[in-house]
Amino acid sequence: ENKMEDEDEEGEKAEGKAVENGEENEGENENVLQTESVDVEDAQKSPSTEDNTQQQQQQQDQEQHEYDDDEESSEITSFLKSFDIDTKTKEITTITSRHPNTVKRYFEKFVPTTISYELFWARYFYRR
């Protein structure tokens, strides 16, 4: 029994000296380093809760924007189908005479080179 205790003590002393001299088990160090690097990589790869929340909010905003666009698009389409330029002739004359520096100026600048007469007025009346 004493012989075993002596051998255990000698082994512990030898291990202590190896640690003091920087001769630790290199395999263990590698495992520790590998584990730490995996943890760091995982932390870099996995998005934080805040990032997930931001992504979810962006997705919801995008979906709402698309819904609003679809809704507005259907409103515009409906308006354009019902818009009759011929019923607006007198009103158009009044508008251009009352607003020569704005509406009339844009009308002269864009019609017919950039936009059609009907589309110009359809947009005007839709936004009004």
mmCIF file of N, CA, C and O in Angstrom, residues 8-114:
data_model
loop_
_atom_site.group_PDB
_atom_site.id
_atom_site.type_symbol
_atom_site.label_atom_id
_atom_site.label_comp_id
_atom_site.label_asym_id
_atom_site.label_seq_id
_atom_site.Cartn_x
_atom_site.Cartn_y
_atom_site.Cartn_z
ATOM 1 N N ASP A 8 1.926 7.136 -6.514
ATOM 2 C CA ASP A 8 0.931 8.167 -6.825
ATOM 3 C C ASP A 8 1.493 9.555 -6.561
ATOM 4 O O ASP A 8 1.320 10.473 -7.352
ATOM 5 N N GLU A 9 2.180 9.691 -5.418
ATOM 6 C CA GLU A 9 2.760 10.985 -5.079
ATOM 7 C C GLU A 9 3.811 11.381 -6.097
ATOM 8 O O GLU A 9 3.885 12.528 -6.505
ATOM 9 N N GLU A 10 4.635 10.433 -6.528
ATOM 10 C CA GLU A 10 5.673 10.723 -7.509
ATOM 11 C C GLU A 10 5.033 11.127 -8.842
ATOM 12 O O GLU A 10 5.480 12.048 -9.513
ATOM 13 N N GLY A 11 3.955 10.464 -9.210
ATOM 14 C CA GLY A 11 3.263 10.799 -10.453
ATOM 15 C C GLY A 11 2.671 12.198 -10.391
ATOM 16 O O GLY A 11 2.761 12.973 -11.345
ATOM 17 N N GLU A 12 2.082 12.537 -9.253
ATOM 18 C CA GLU A 12 1.512 13.868 -9.088
ATOM 19 C C GLU A 12 2.602 14.937 -9.128
ATOM 20 O O GLU A 12 2.427 15.982 -9.720
ATOM 21 N N LYS A 13 3.724 14.647 -8.507
ATOM 22 C CA LYS A 13 4.848 15.587 -8.515
ATOM 23 C C LYS A 13 5.373 15.768 -9.932
ATOM 24 O O LYS A 13 5.667 16.874 -10.356
ATOM 25 N N ALA A 14 5.475 14.676 -10.660
ATOM 26 C CA ALA A 14 5.967 14.750 -12.034
ATOM 27 C C ALA A 14 5.008 15.574 -12.890
ATOM 28 O O ALA A 14 5.431 16.397 -13.703
ATOM 29 N N GLU A 15 3.711 15.380 -12.695
ATOM 30 C CA GLU A 15 2.723 16.156 -13.444
ATOM 31 C C GLU A 15 2.822 17.629 -13.080
ATOM 32 O O GLU A 15 2.741 18.501 -13.936
ATOM 33 N N GLY A 16 3.018 17.912 -11.795
ATOM 34 C CA GLY A 16 3.161 19.296 -11.334
ATOM 35 C C GLY A 16 4.362 19.958 -11.965
ATOM 36 O O GLY A 16 4.301 21.095 -12.399
ATOM 37 N N LYS A 17 5.491 19.247 -12.048
ATOM 38 C CA LYS A 17 6.689 19.798 -12.669
ATOM 39 C C LYS A 17 6.474 20.021 -14.157
ATOM 40 O O LYS A 17 6.912 21.018 -14.708
ATOM 41 N N ALA A 18 5.801 19.126 -14.799
ATOM 42 C CA ALA A 18 5.552 19.265 -16.233
ATOM 43 C C ALA A 18 4.701 20.504 -16.489
ATOM 44 O O ALA A 18 4.949 21.255 -17.427
ATOM 45 N N VAL A 19 3.710 20.747 -15.640
ATOM 46 C CA VAL A 19 2.856 21.921 -15.798
ATOM 47 C C VAL A 19 3.665 23.176 -15.549
ATOM 48 O O VAL A 19 3.570 24.149 -16.273
ATOM 49 N N GLU A 20 4.521 23.150 -14.507
ATOM 50 C CA GLU A 20 5.359 24.303 -14.205
ATOM 51 C C GLU A 20 6.301 24.597 -15.357
ATOM 52 O O GLU A 20 6.579 25.745 -15.659
ATOM 53 N N ASN A 21 6.805 23.589 -16.009
ATOM 54 C CA ASN A 21 7.744 23.763 -17.109
ATOM 55 C C ASN A 21 7.025 24.001 -18.445
ATOM 56 O O ASN A 21 7.665 24.069 -19.475
ATOM 57 N N GLY A 22 5.738 24.112 -18.428
ATOM 58 C CA GLY A 22 4.996 24.351 -19.655
ATOM 59 C C GLY A 22 4.841 23.113 -20.502
ATOM 60 O O GLY A 22 4.645 23.205 -21.701
ATOM 61 N N GLU A 23 4.936 21.944 -19.908
ATOM 62 C CA GLU A 23 4.857 20.698 -20.655
ATOM 63 C C GLU A 23 3.494 20.037 -20.459
ATOM 64 O O GLU A 23 3.393 18.843 -20.287
ATOM 65 N N GLU A 24 2.434 20.824 -20.488
ATOM 66 C CA GLU A 24 1.110 20.251 -20.319
ATOM 67 C C GLU A 24 0.805 19.348 -21.493
ATOM 68 O O GLU A 24 1.437 19.422 -22.527
ATOM 69 N N ASN A 25 -0.191 18.564 -21.320
ATOM 70 C CA ASN A 25 -0.609 17.654 -22.370
ATOM 71 C C ASN A 25 -1.121 18.480 -23.541
ATOM 72 O O ASN A 25 -2.116 19.180 -23.450
ATOM 73 N N GLU A 26 -0.426 18.406 -24.655
ATOM 74 C CA GLU A 26 -0.763 19.222 -25.813
ATOM 75 C C GLU A 26 -2.117 18.848 -26.391
ATOM 76 O O GLU A 26 -2.828 19.690 -26.926
ATOM 77 N N GLY A 27 -2.492 17.615 -26.340
ATOM 78 C CA GLY A 27 -3.785 17.170 -26.852
ATOM 79 C C GLY A 27 -4.929 17.870 -26.144
ATOM 80 O O GLY A 27 -5.915 18.260 -26.751
ATOM 81 N N GLU A 28 -4.795 18.037 -24.831
ATOM 82 C CA GLU A 28 -5.836 18.721 -24.085
ATOM 83 C C GLU A 28 -5.933 20.176 -24.506
ATOM 84 O O GLU A 28 -7.012 20.729 -24.652
ATOM 85 N N ASN A 29 -4.775 20.824 -24.712
ATOM 86 C CA ASN A 29 -4.769 22.219 -25.158
ATOM 87 C C ASN A 29 -5.467 22.357 -26.500
ATOM 88 O O ASN A 29 -6.223 23.286 -26.729
ATOM 89 N N GLU A 30 -5.191 21.448 -27.404
ATOM 90 C CA GLU A 30 -5.809 21.499 -28.722
ATOM 91 C C GLU A 30 -7.322 21.371 -28.608
ATOM 92 O O GLU A 30 -8.069 22.077 -29.276
ATOM 93 N N ASN A 31 -7.761 20.458 -27.742
ATOM 94 C CA ASN A 31 -9.208 20.294 -27.544
ATOM 95 C C ASN A 31 -9.829 21.565 -27.007
ATOM 96 O O ASN A 31 -10.911 21.967 -27.428
ATOM 97 N N VAL A 32 -9.155 22.201 -26.056
ATOM 98 C CA VAL A 32 -9.677 23.434 -25.480
ATOM 99 C C VAL A 32 -9.749 24.501 -26.562
ATOM 100 O O VAL A 32 -10.754 25.187 -26.713
ATOM 101 N N LEU A 33 -8.686 24.642 -27.339
ATOM 102 C CA LEU A 33 -8.666 25.638 -28.400
ATOM 103 C C LEU A 33 -9.741 25.353 -29.436
ATOM 104 O O LEU A 33 -10.422 26.255 -29.909
ATOM 105 N N GLN A 34 -9.894 24.087 -29.804
ATOM 106 C CA GLN A 34 -10.910 23.730 -30.791
ATOM 107 C C GLN A 34 -12.299 24.052 -30.259
ATOM 108 O O GLN A 34 -13.136 24.586 -30.965
ATOM 109 N N THR A 35 -12.542 23.744 -29.019
ATOM 110 C CA THR A 35 -13.849 24.019 -28.423
ATOM 111 C C THR A 35 -14.114 25.514 -28.405
ATOM 112 O O THR A 35 -15.186 25.962 -28.761
ATOM 113 N N GLU A 36 -13.100 26.293 -28.004
ATOM 114 C CA GLU A 36 -13.283 27.741 -27.957
ATOM 115 C C GLU A 36 -13.515 28.302 -29.343
ATOM 116 O O GLU A 36 -14.365 29.153 -29.536
ATOM 117 N N SER A 37 -12.786 27.822 -30.344
ATOM 118 C CA SER A 37 -12.969 28.358 -31.691
ATOM 119 C C SER A 37 -14.332 27.979 -32.238
ATOM 120 O O SER A 37 -14.966 28.759 -32.928
ATOM 121 N N VAL A 38 -14.829 26.800 -31.920
ATOM 122 C CA VAL A 38 -16.166 26.399 -32.361
ATOM 123 C C VAL A 38 -17.201 27.303 -31.716
ATOM 124 O O VAL A 38 -18.135 27.761 -32.364
ATOM 125 N N ASP A 39 -17.022 27.600 -30.418
ATOM 126 C CA ASP A 39 -17.956 28.482 -29.730
ATOM 127 C C ASP A 39 -17.978 29.862 -30.374
ATOM 128 O O ASP A 39 -19.023 30.452 -30.572
ATOM 129 N N VAL A 40 -16.809 30.385 -30.723
ATOM 130 C CA VAL A 40 -16.718 31.696 -31.353
ATOM 131 C C VAL A 40 -17.384 31.656 -32.725
ATOM 132 O O VAL A 40 -18.159 32.537 -33.080
ATOM 133 N N GLU A 41 -17.096 30.601 -33.497
ATOM 134 C CA GLU A 41 -17.703 30.476 -34.817
ATOM 135 C C GLU A 41 -19.218 30.383 -34.702
ATOM 136 O O GLU A 41 -19.945 31.022 -35.451
ATOM 137 N N ASP A 42 -19.707 29.594 -33.750
ATOM 138 C CA ASP A 42 -21.152 29.468 -33.562
ATOM 139 C C ASP A 42 -21.758 30.817 -33.203
ATOM 140 O O ASP A 42 -22.824 31.178 -33.691
ATOM 141 N N ALA A 43 -21.080 31.572 -32.345
ATOM 142 C CA ALA A 43 -21.584 32.880 -31.950
ATOM 143 C C ALA A 43 -21.632 33.818 -33.152
ATOM 144 O O ALA A 43 -22.548 34.614 -33.282
ATOM 145 N N GLN A 44 -20.648 33.705 -34.040
ATOM 146 C CA GLN A 44 -20.630 34.554 -35.225
ATOM 147 C C GLN A 44 -21.702 34.132 -36.220
ATOM 148 O O GLN A 44 -22.286 34.955 -36.887
ATOM 149 N N LYS A 45 -21.958 32.849 -36.331
ATOM 150 C CA LYS A 45 -22.917 32.342 -37.306
ATOM 151 C C LYS A 45 -24.357 32.535 -36.860
ATOM 152 O O LYS A 45 -25.209 32.867 -37.647
ATOM 153 N N SER A 46 -24.626 32.311 -35.598
ATOM 154 C CA SER A 46 -26.011 32.353 -35.146
ATOM 155 C C SER A 46 -26.423 33.798 -34.877
ATOM 156 O O SER A 46 -25.766 34.508 -34.146
ATOM 157 N N PRO A 47 -27.521 34.245 -35.515
ATOM 158 C CA PRO A 47 -27.958 35.619 -35.321
ATOM 159 C C PRO A 47 -28.521 35.822 -33.920
ATOM 160 O O PRO A 47 -29.072 34.903 -33.330
ATOM 161 N N SER A 48 -28.344 37.007 -33.418
ATOM 162 C CA SER A 48 -28.860 37.298 -32.087
ATOM 163 C C SER A 48 -30.370 37.441 -32.153
ATOM 164 O O SER A 48 -30.964 37.547 -33.210
ATOM 165 N N THR A 49 -30.970 37.459 -30.999
ATOM 166 C CA THR A 49 -32.416 37.637 -30.910
ATOM 167 C C THR A 49 -32.810 38.980 -31.514
ATOM 168 O O THR A 49 -33.816 39.097 -32.194
ATOM 169 N N GLU A 50 -31.967 39.983 -31.298
ATOM 170 C CA GLU A 50 -32.233 41.314 -31.848
ATOM 171 C C GLU A 50 -32.232 41.274 -33.374
ATOM 172 O O GLU A 50 -33.091 41.861 -34.014
ATOM 173 N N ASP A 51 -31.261 40.550 -33.953
ATOM 174 C CA ASP A 51 -31.199 40.411 -35.405
ATOM 175 C C ASP A 51 -32.449 39.715 -35.933
ATOM 176 O O ASP A 51 -33.014 40.126 -36.943
ATOM 177 N N ASN A 52 -32.887 38.663 -35.241
ATOM 178 C CA ASN A 52 -34.093 37.951 -35.650
ATOM 179 C C ASN A 52 -35.303 38.867 -35.596
ATOM 180 O O ASN A 52 -36.141 38.856 -36.495
ATOM 181 N N THR A 53 -35.382 39.670 -34.550
ATOM 182 C CA THR A 53 -36.505 40.600 -34.400
ATOM 183 C C THR A 53 -36.488 41.620 -35.527
ATOM 184 O O THR A 53 -37.530 41.926 -36.105
ATOM 185 N N GLN A 54 -35.313 42.127 -35.846
ATOM 186 C CA GLN A 54 -35.193 43.102 -36.943
ATOM 187 C C GLN A 54 -35.590 42.467 -38.265
ATOM 188 O O GLN A 54 -36.292 43.088 -39.066
ATOM 189 N N GLN A 55 -35.148 41.240 -38.502
ATOM 190 C CA GLN A 55 -35.497 40.547 -39.737
ATOM 191 C C GLN A 55 -36.995 40.324 -39.825
ATOM 192 O O GLN A 55 -37.596 40.518 -40.884
ATOM 193 N N GLN A 56 -37.612 39.928 -38.727
ATOM 194 C CA GLN A 56 -39.054 39.711 -38.719
ATOM 195 C C GLN A 56 -39.792 41.022 -38.977
ATOM 196 O O GLN A 56 -40.763 41.057 -39.733
ATOM 197 N N GLN A 57 -39.321 42.108 -38.382
ATOM 198 C CA GLN A 57 -39.960 43.410 -38.576
ATOM 199 C C GLN A 57 -39.823 43.852 -40.028
ATOM 200 O O GLN A 57 -40.776 44.350 -40.622
ATOM 201 N N GLN A 58 -38.639 43.643 -40.609
ATOM 202 C CA GLN A 58 -38.429 44.004 -42.010
ATOM 203 C C GLN A 58 -39.346 43.195 -42.922
ATOM 204 O O GLN A 58 -39.916 43.730 -43.871
ATOM 205 N N GLN A 59 -39.499 41.924 -42.623
ATOM 206 C CA GLN A 59 -40.370 41.074 -43.427
ATOM 207 C C GLN A 59 -41.821 41.540 -43.304
ATOM 208 O O GLN A 59 -42.536 41.623 -44.298
ATOM 209 N N GLN A 60 -42.250 41.868 -42.097
ATOM 210 C CA GLN A 60 -43.619 42.360 -41.895
ATOM 211 C C GLN A 60 -43.829 43.685 -42.612
ATOM 212 O O GLN A 60 -44.874 43.905 -43.241
ATOM 213 N N ASP A 61 -42.819 44.566 -42.543
ATOM 214 C CA ASP A 61 -42.920 45.850 -43.238
ATOM 215 C C ASP A 61 -43.032 45.643 -44.744
ATOM 216 O O ASP A 61 -43.823 46.306 -45.416
ATOM 217 N N GLN A 62 -42.218 44.722 -45.270
ATOM 218 C CA GLN A 62 -42.245 44.430 -46.705
ATOM 219 C C GLN A 62 -43.608 43.877 -47.117
ATOM 220 O O GLN A 62 -44.167 44.279 -48.134
ATOM 221 N N GLU A 63 -44.136 42.950 -46.319
ATOM 222 C CA GLU A 63 -45.443 42.371 -46.628
ATOM 223 C C GLU A 63 -46.534 43.438 -46.577
ATOM 224 O O GLU A 63 -47.410 43.467 -47.434
ATOM 225 N N GLN A 64 -46.461 44.342 -45.593
ATOM 226 C CA GLN A 64 -47.449 45.420 -45.489
ATOM 227 C C GLN A 64 -47.325 46.354 -46.689
ATOM 228 O O GLN A 64 -48.324 46.773 -47.259
ATOM 229 N N HIS A 65 -46.083 46.660 -47.076
ATOM 230 C CA HIS A 65 -45.841 47.537 -48.228
ATOM 231 C C HIS A 65 -46.421 46.907 -49.501
ATOM 232 O O HIS A 65 -47.070 47.582 -50.288
ATOM 233 N N GLU A 66 -46.193 45.610 -49.679
ATOM 234 C CA GLU A 66 -46.735 44.912 -50.845
ATOM 235 C C GLU A 66 -48.260 44.914 -50.809
ATOM 236 O O GLU A 66 -48.907 45.118 -51.831
ATOM 237 N N TYR A 67 -48.826 44.707 -49.627
ATOM 238 C CA TYR A 67 -50.285 44.726 -49.481
ATOM 239 C C TYR A 67 -50.824 46.111 -49.824
ATOM 240 O O TYR A 67 -51.796 46.247 -50.561
ATOM 241 N N ASP A 68 -50.158 47.159 -49.287
ATOM 242 C CA ASP A 68 -50.580 48.529 -49.572
ATOM 243 C C ASP A 68 -50.479 48.833 -51.064
ATOM 244 O O ASP A 68 -51.363 49.467 -51.632
ATOM 245 N N ASP A 69 -49.377 48.381 -51.688
ATOM 246 C CA ASP A 69 -49.202 48.577 -53.120
ATOM 247 C C ASP A 69 -50.313 47.898 -53.904
ATOM 248 O O ASP A 69 -50.866 48.476 -54.839
ATOM 249 N N ASP A 70 -50.639 46.662 -53.515
ATOM 250 C CA ASP A 70 -51.709 45.926 -54.189
ATOM 251 C C ASP A 70 -53.042 46.649 -54.017
ATOM 252 O O ASP A 70 -53.816 46.780 -54.959
ATOM 253 N N GLU A 71 -53.286 47.109 -52.800
ATOM 254 C CA GLU A 71 -54.539 47.808 -52.507
ATOM 255 C C GLU A 71 -54.608 49.107 -53.299
ATOM 256 O O GLU A 71 -55.617 49.410 -53.923
ATOM 257 N N GLU A 72 -53.500 49.873 -53.294
ATOM 258 C CA GLU A 72 -53.465 51.128 -54.036
ATOM 259 C C GLU A 72 -53.564 50.860 -55.529
ATOM 260 O O GLU A 72 -54.263 51.574 -56.245
ATOM 261 N N SER A 73 -52.900 49.826 -55.979
ATOM 262 C CA SER A 73 -52.945 49.468 -57.393
ATOM 263 C C SER A 73 -54.374 49.168 -57.835
ATOM 264 O O SER A 73 -54.805 49.598 -58.906
ATOM 265 N N SER A 74 -55.099 48.428 -57.012
ATOM 266 C CA SER A 74 -56.478 48.107 -57.376
ATOM 267 C C SER A 74 -57.351 49.365 -57.336
ATOM 268 O O SER A 74 -58.260 49.523 -58.145
ATOM 269 N N GLU A 75 -57.057 50.294 -56.397
ATOM 270 C CA GLU A 75 -57.785 51.565 -56.345
ATOM 271 C C GLU A 75 -57.523 52.387 -57.606
ATOM 272 O O GLU A 75 -58.444 52.964 -58.180
ATOM 273 N N ILE A 76 -56.255 52.437 -58.007
ATOM 274 C CA ILE A 76 -55.881 53.192 -59.202
ATOM 275 C C ILE A 76 -56.541 52.587 -60.435
ATOM 276 O O ILE A 76 -57.110 53.303 -61.262
ATOM 277 N N THR A 77 -56.458 51.280 -60.542
ATOM 278 C CA THR A 77 -57.065 50.591 -61.682
ATOM 279 C C THR A 77 -58.558 50.880 -61.751
ATOM 280 O O THR A 77 -59.090 51.190 -62.819
ATOM 281 N N SER A 78 -59.204 50.806 -60.626
ATOM 282 C CA SER A 78 -60.639 51.084 -60.562
ATOM 283 C C SER A 78 -60.921 52.539 -60.966
ATOM 284 O O SER A 78 -61.846 52.815 -61.732
ATOM 285 N N PHE A 79 -60.107 53.466 -60.455
ATOM 286 C CA PHE A 79 -60.281 54.878 -60.781
ATOM 287 C C PHE A 79 -60.090 55.104 -62.283
ATOM 288 O O PHE A 79 -60.893 55.801 -62.921
ATOM 289 N N LEU A 80 -59.019 54.538 -62.842
ATOM 290 C CA LEU A 80 -58.734 54.743 -64.267
ATOM 291 C C LEU A 80 -59.837 54.183 -65.165
ATOM 292 O O LEU A 80 -60.139 54.752 -66.206
ATOM 293 N N LYS A 81 -60.421 53.081 -64.752
ATOM 294 C CA LYS A 81 -61.529 52.505 -65.535
ATOM 295 C C LYS A 81 -62.741 53.439 -65.556
ATOM 296 O O LYS A 81 -63.445 53.527 -66.550
ATOM 297 N N SER A 82 -62.958 54.123 -64.448
ATOM 298 C CA SER A 82 -64.134 54.988 -64.354
ATOM 299 C C SER A 82 -63.858 56.423 -64.807
ATOM 300 O O SER A 82 -64.785 57.208 -64.977
ATOM 301 N N PHE A 83 -62.578 56.771 -64.988
ATOM 302 C CA PHE A 83 -62.224 58.154 -65.343
ATOM 303 C C PHE A 83 -62.615 58.447 -66.788
ATOM 304 O O PHE A 83 -62.243 57.736 -67.720
ATOM 305 N N ASP A 84 -63.347 59.541 -66.970
ATOM 306 C CA ASP A 84 -63.771 59.967 -68.315
ATOM 307 C C ASP A 84 -63.271 61.384 -68.547
ATOM 308 O O ASP A 84 -63.813 62.345 -67.979
ATOM 309 N N ILE A 85 -62.240 61.521 -69.352
ATOM 310 C CA ILE A 85 -61.604 62.810 -69.599
ATOM 311 C C ILE A 85 -62.576 63.812 -70.225
ATOM 312 O O ILE A 85 -62.494 65.011 -69.960
ATOM 313 N N ASP A 86 -63.499 63.328 -71.017
ATOM 314 C CA ASP A 86 -64.439 64.220 -71.711
ATOM 315 C C ASP A 86 -65.345 64.982 -70.743
ATOM 316 O O ASP A 86 -65.790 66.086 -71.046
ATOM 317 N N THR A 87 -65.600 64.410 -69.598
ATOM 318 C CA THR A 87 -66.448 65.092 -68.607
ATOM 319 C C THR A 87 -65.663 66.131 -67.803
ATOM 320 O O THR A 87 -66.263 66.880 -67.021
ATOM 321 N N LYS A 88 -64.362 66.198 -67.997
ATOM 322 C CA LYS A 88 -63.512 67.093 -67.202
ATOM 323 C C LYS A 88 -63.008 68.304 -67.989
ATOM 324 O O LYS A 88 -62.258 69.110 -67.454
ATOM 325 N N THR A 89 -63.414 68.479 -69.229
ATOM 326 C CA THR A 89 -62.868 69.526 -70.090
ATOM 327 C C THR A 89 -63.005 70.924 -69.476
ATOM 328 O O THR A 89 -62.021 71.673 -69.412
ATOM 329 N N LYS A 90 -64.189 71.299 -69.037
ATOM 330 C CA LYS A 90 -64.388 72.623 -68.438
ATOM 331 C C LYS A 90 -63.543 72.788 -67.173
ATOM 332 O O LYS A 90 -62.936 73.833 -66.944
ATOM 333 N N GLU A 91 -63.521 71.750 -66.356
ATOM 334 C CA GLU A 91 -62.757 71.809 -65.113
ATOM 335 C C GLU A 91 -61.260 71.951 -65.401
ATOM 336 O O GLU A 91 -60.549 72.694 -64.714
ATOM 337 N N ILE A 92 -60.777 71.267 -66.432
ATOM 338 C CA ILE A 92 -59.361 71.347 -66.815
ATOM 339 C C ILE A 92 -59.023 72.770 -67.248
ATOM 340 O O ILE A 92 -57.976 73.323 -66.856
ATOM 341 N N THR A 93 -59.891 73.384 -68.015
ATOM 342 C CA THR A 93 -59.673 74.763 -68.462
ATOM 343 C C THR A 93 -59.595 75.700 -67.258
ATOM 344 O O THR A 93 -58.710 76.564 -67.187
ATOM 345 N N THR A 94 -60.474 75.526 -66.320
ATOM 346 C CA THR A 94 -60.484 76.348 -65.103
ATOM 347 C C THR A 94 -59.200 76.135 -64.298
ATOM 348 O O THR A 94 -58.587 77.106 -63.824
ATOM 349 N N ILE A 95 -58.806 74.895 -64.136
ATOM 350 C CA ILE A 95 -57.597 74.566 -63.347
ATOM 351 C C ILE A 95 -56.358 75.198 -63.973
ATOM 352 O O ILE A 95 -55.549 75.826 -63.272
ATOM 353 N N THR A 96 -56.178 75.040 -65.278
ATOM 354 C CA THR A 96 -54.971 75.585 -65.923
ATOM 355 C C THR A 96 -54.957 77.108 -65.895
ATOM 356 O O THR A 96 -53.895 77.717 -65.792
ATOM 357 N N SER A 97 -56.130 77.745 -65.962
ATOM 358 C CA SER A 97 -56.162 79.213 -65.909
ATOM 359 C C SER A 97 -55.919 79.724 -64.485
ATOM 360 O O SER A 97 -55.326 80.787 -64.301
ATOM 361 N N ARG A 98 -56.350 78.998 -63.496
ATOM 362 C CA ARG A 98 -56.157 79.415 -62.099
ATOM 363 C C ARG A 98 -54.740 79.112 -61.597
ATOM 364 O O ARG A 98 -54.280 79.735 -60.633
ATOM 365 N N HIS A 99 -54.091 78.146 -62.205
ATOM 366 C CA HIS A 99 -52.756 77.728 -61.737
ATOM 367 C C HIS A 99 -51.744 77.717 -62.889
ATOM 368 O O HIS A 99 -51.175 76.682 -63.236
ATOM 369 N N PRO A 100 -51.475 78.916 -63.452
ATOM 370 C CA PRO A 100 -50.582 78.962 -64.623
ATOM 371 C C PRO A 100 -49.116 78.635 -64.297
ATOM 372 O O PRO A 100 -48.380 78.154 -65.160
ATOM 373 N N ASN A 101 -48.696 78.877 -63.059
ATOM 374 C CA ASN A 101 -47.288 78.649 -62.696
ATOM 375 C C ASN A 101 -47.013 77.243 -62.178
ATOM 376 O O ASN A 101 -45.857 76.897 -61.934
ATOM 377 N N THR A 102 -48.053 76.476 -62.000
ATOM 378 C CA THR A 102 -47.841 75.115 -61.496
ATOM 379 C C THR A 102 -48.450 74.091 -62.457
ATOM 380 O O THR A 102 -47.741 73.533 -63.280
ATOM 381 N N VAL A 103 -49.728 73.871 -62.347
ATOM 382 C CA VAL A 103 -50.379 72.817 -63.133
ATOM 383 C C VAL A 103 -50.191 73.050 -64.630
ATOM 384 O O VAL A 103 -49.779 72.148 -65.366
ATOM 385 N N LYS A 104 -50.474 74.277 -65.073
ATOM 386 C CA LYS A 104 -50.350 74.569 -66.518
ATOM 387 C C LYS A 104 -48.902 74.407 -66.989
ATOM 388 O O LYS A 104 -48.654 73.861 -68.064
ATOM 389 N N ARG A 105 -47.960 74.864 -66.173
ATOM 390 C CA ARG A 105 -46.540 74.750 -66.542
ATOM 391 C C ARG A 105 -46.131 73.276 -66.694
ATOM 392 O O ARG A 105 -45.477 72.897 -67.659
ATOM 393 N N TYR A 106 -46.538 72.418 -65.742
ATOM 394 C CA TYR A 106 -46.215 70.984 -65.835
ATOM 395 C C TYR A 106 -46.938 70.327 -67.008
ATOM 396 O O TYR A 106 -46.381 69.474 -67.696
ATOM 397 N N PHE A 107 -48.172 70.740 -67.212
ATOM 398 C CA PHE A 107 -48.932 70.203 -68.340
ATOM 399 C C PHE A 107 -48.196 70.487 -69.647
ATOM 400 O O PHE A 107 -47.983 69.591 -70.470
ATOM 401 N N GLU A 108 -47.767 71.731 -69.844
ATOM 402 C CA GLU A 108 -47.069 72.119 -71.077
ATOM 403 C C GLU A 108 -45.704 71.447 -71.194
ATOM 404 O O GLU A 108 -45.241 71.161 -72.297
ATOM 405 N N LYS A 109 -45.083 71.224 -70.079
ATOM 406 C CA LYS A 109 -43.750 70.593 -70.089
ATOM 407 C C LYS A 109 -43.817 69.107 -70.434
ATOM 408 O O LYS A 109 -42.967 68.592 -71.165
ATOM 409 N N PHE A 110 -44.820 68.394 -69.932
ATOM 410 C CA PHE A 110 -44.844 66.936 -70.069
ATOM 411 C C PHE A 110 -45.803 66.367 -71.120
ATOM 412 O O PHE A 110 -45.622 65.249 -71.578
ATOM 413 N N VAL A 111 -46.826 67.126 -71.472
ATOM 414 C CA VAL A 111 -47.819 66.616 -72.428
ATOM 415 C C VAL A 111 -47.522 67.206 -73.793
ATOM 416 O O VAL A 111 -47.372 68.424 -73.902
ATOM 417 N N PRO A 112 -47.452 66.477 -74.831
ATOM 418 C CA PRO A 112 -47.565 65.032 -75.008
ATOM 419 C C PRO A 112 -46.223 64.319 -75.091
ATOM 420 O O PRO A 112 -46.184 63.121 -75.341
ATOM 421 N N THR A 113 -45.088 65.033 -74.863
ATOM 422 C CA THR A 113 -43.770 64.408 -75.062
ATOM 423 C C THR A 113 -43.450 63.301 -74.075
ATOM 424 O O THR A 113 -42.838 62.303 -74.438
ATOM 425 N N THR A 114 -43.872 63.461 -72.827
ATOM 426 C CA THR A 114 -43.547 62.475 -71.796
ATOM 427 C C THR A 114 -44.743 61.631 -71.394
ATOM 428 O O THR A 114 -44.597 60.446 -71.096
#
